[in-house]
Amino acid sequence: MARLLFFYGVVKPFVFAVLGLKVQREHPLPRAGPAILVANHNSHLDTFVLLSLFPYRLAKKIRPVANPEYFLKNRLLAWFVLNIVGIIPANRAMLDGVHAALAAGEIVLLFPEGTRGEPEHLAPFQCGIAHIAKSHPEVPITPVFIRGTGMALPRGDPILVPFLCDAQVAEPLLWSGDKAQFMGKLERRFHELGCRR
């Protein structure tokens, strides 16, 4: 119930009213899990943007992967992100958490860059997504390119500046059987999305 209230009262109103999010869909989002969404990462707002893309009925099924050094550093914040947001901590046990979430039919949100980067700039992707895809070759991996959040709340800046944002949802990928081929295709898909307006 608390997670639904968080979605109804905070996430959706904030993302669509304050950020004015515009969503462009080349392909529908997954309607059920197991599924993976991967997105570029420029701001803490990115998780809110990804959460807002889904209907309320899926709220309890969405599991963002997040940095435990930031989000678990105090007891109150840790309780909130673990119990209300439902994060999977990106630590040594992350892959176990992701595998368990996918086995339970949940939707995992991942940032393959591994950390927040410069606005509108893609950093090299970490190989964790390839390991996950290889272990779950039947699970669709949907790329989402987010634009504007790095200007609205840049890394290291605690002050939110209202800034129009958009998210482009691309056609999902499946594990190709080859790590280099899969990573190359995923990175190319993001670079293509980043060039579109």
XYZ file of C-alpha atoms in Angstrom:
197
model
C 0.000 0.000 0.000
C 2.818 2.408 0.878
C 4.481 1.792 -2.468
C 1.221 2.452 -4.322
C 0.750 5.690 -2.385
C 4.312 6.668 -3.275
C 3.526 6.082 -6.954
C 0.162 7.865 -6.852
C 1.184 10.766 -4.632
C 4.822 11.417 -5.487
C 6.345 9.751 -8.535
C 3.732 10.312 -11.228
C 2.719 13.860 -10.216
C 6.344 14.940 -9.778
C 7.626 13.526 -13.051
C 4.769 14.711 -15.237
C 3.976 18.033 -13.525
C 7.436 19.263 -12.475
C 9.605 17.692 -15.173
C 6.934 17.771 -17.876
C 8.078 14.352 -19.071
C 7.372 13.570 -22.704
C 7.527 9.867 -23.621
C 8.277 8.640 -27.139
C 7.648 4.940 -27.648
C 9.071 3.013 -30.560
C 7.918 -0.127 -28.794
C 5.563 -0.788 -25.852
C 7.041 -1.246 -22.412
C 6.810 -4.731 -20.917
C 3.375 -5.367 -19.430
C 4.713 -7.962 -17.018
C 7.969 -9.456 -15.827
C 10.438 -10.861 -16.026
C 11.887 -7.943 -17.955
C 14.794 -5.517 -17.793
C 14.882 -1.801 -18.590
C 18.295 -0.238 -19.167
C 18.772 3.527 -19.287
C 21.475 6.156 -19.447
C 22.188 7.753 -16.074
C 22.696 11.473 -15.453
C 20.692 12.163 -12.282
C 18.927 10.632 -9.287
C 15.749 11.671 -11.126
C 16.317 8.930 -13.703
C 14.866 6.254 -11.438
C 11.720 8.349 -10.904
C 11.397 8.803 -14.660
C 11.632 5.046 -15.268
C 9.173 4.265 -12.469
C 6.684 6.770 -13.899
C 6.571 4.964 -17.252
C 4.678 2.033 -15.764
C 1.040 1.707 -14.716
C 0.220 1.562 -11.007
C -0.643 -2.147 -11.141
C 3.047 -2.905 -11.747
C 4.372 -0.716 -8.929
C 5.177 -3.599 -6.616
C 6.903 -5.507 -9.421
C 9.530 -2.876 -10.336
C 13.025 -3.225 -8.820
C 15.608 -0.480 -9.496
C 19.282 -1.328 -8.980
C 20.911 1.462 -6.929
C 24.186 2.412 -5.255
C 24.153 1.228 -1.614
C 26.941 3.631 -0.611
C 24.585 6.524 -1.272
C 21.140 5.117 -0.548
C 21.895 2.916 2.456
C 24.078 5.384 4.335
C 21.470 6.190 6.986
C 18.746 4.101 8.549
C 15.720 6.145 7.471
C 16.793 6.466 3.830
C 17.745 2.786 3.742
C 14.313 1.751 5.037
C 12.599 3.977 2.464
C 14.529 2.803 -0.601
C 14.435 -0.866 0.386
C 10.784 -1.031 1.423
C 9.032 1.672 -0.586
C 11.146 2.058 -3.734
C 12.204 -1.604 -3.667
C 15.823 -1.189 -4.755
C 18.313 -3.969 -5.306
C 21.636 -2.752 -3.830
C 24.428 -2.673 -6.434
C 26.962 -4.550 -4.319
C 28.664 -7.942 -4.540
C 25.298 -9.652 -4.064
C 23.627 -7.574 -6.796
C 23.564 -10.363 -9.362
C 21.901 -12.668 -6.845
C 19.258 -9.983 -6.211
C 18.687 -9.427 -9.918
C 18.436 -13.168 -10.631
C 15.936 -13.567 -7.771
C 13.849 -10.605 -8.973
C 13.685 -11.937 -12.532
C 12.846 -15.430 -11.285
C 9.962 -13.864 -9.341
C 8.616 -12.213 -12.506
C 9.707 -8.686 -11.612
C 10.947 -5.818 -13.793
C 14.526 -4.756 -13.080
C 15.748 -1.217 -13.803
C 19.474 -0.971 -14.571
C 21.913 1.783 -15.510
C 24.667 0.027 -17.496
C 27.026 3.016 -17.195
C 27.270 2.090 -13.517
C 27.174 5.654 -12.185
C 25.784 9.076 -12.990
C 27.631 10.797 -15.814
C 27.668 14.166 -17.511
C 24.340 15.425 -18.909
C 23.593 14.149 -22.411
C 26.842 12.163 -22.501
C 27.079 8.365 -22.534
C 29.885 6.762 -20.553
C 31.151 3.275 -21.513
C 28.812 0.519 -20.367
C 29.819 -1.920 -17.633
C 29.649 -5.616 -18.521
C 27.207 -6.556 -15.714
C 24.250 -6.305 -18.080
C 25.859 -8.881 -20.385
C 26.259 -11.351 -17.506
C 22.615 -10.874 -16.573
C 21.430 -11.225 -20.179
C 23.484 -14.396 -20.634
C 21.895 -15.929 -17.514
C 18.389 -14.932 -18.688
C 18.467 -15.183 -22.502
C 14.665 -15.238 -22.718
C 14.222 -11.944 -20.819
C 13.681 -8.850 -23.017
C 16.004 -5.907 -22.361
C 14.369 -2.593 -23.257
C 16.636 0.448 -23.793
C 15.311 3.821 -22.601
C 17.172 7.041 -23.376
C 16.456 9.804 -20.858
C 17.169 13.408 -21.744
C 17.020 16.483 -19.476
C 17.313 15.023 -15.977
C 21.008 15.865 -15.810
C 20.076 19.513 -16.302
C 17.171 19.408 -13.834
C 19.217 17.840 -11.024
C 22.885 17.448 -11.992
C 25.270 15.231 -10.084
C 26.574 17.041 -7.003
C 23.890 19.755 -7.095
C 21.160 19.516 -4.424
C 18.904 22.151 -6.019
C 16.221 21.037 -8.471
C 15.784 23.253 -11.519
C 12.530 22.579 -13.417
C 13.603 21.394 -16.860
C 11.586 19.618 -19.522
C 12.614 15.987 -19.870
C 11.883 13.229 -22.318
C 12.291 9.468 -22.480
C 12.588 7.404 -25.644
C 11.626 3.741 -25.388
C 13.297 1.519 -27.991
C 12.656 -1.996 -29.219
C 13.886 -4.614 -26.730
C 16.974 -6.740 -27.270
C 17.633 -10.356 -26.365
C 20.925 -12.037 -25.517
C 22.746 -12.685 -28.787
C 24.999 -15.474 -27.575
C 28.140 -13.332 -27.760
C 29.155 -10.751 -25.145
C 30.986 -8.345 -27.474
C 28.198 -8.473 -30.055
C 25.505 -7.932 -27.428
C 27.319 -4.999 -25.768
C 28.070 -3.421 -29.126
C 24.448 -3.646 -30.226
C 23.214 -2.211 -26.922
C 25.645 0.725 -27.028
C 24.793 1.438 -30.675
C 21.100 1.472 -29.808
C 21.733 4.105 -27.128
C 23.884 6.240 -29.404
C 21.136 6.124 -32.036
C 18.553 7.173 -29.450
C 20.798 9.948 -28.168
C 21.058 11.465 -31.653
C 17.281 11.690 -32.081
C 15.103 14.576 -30.966
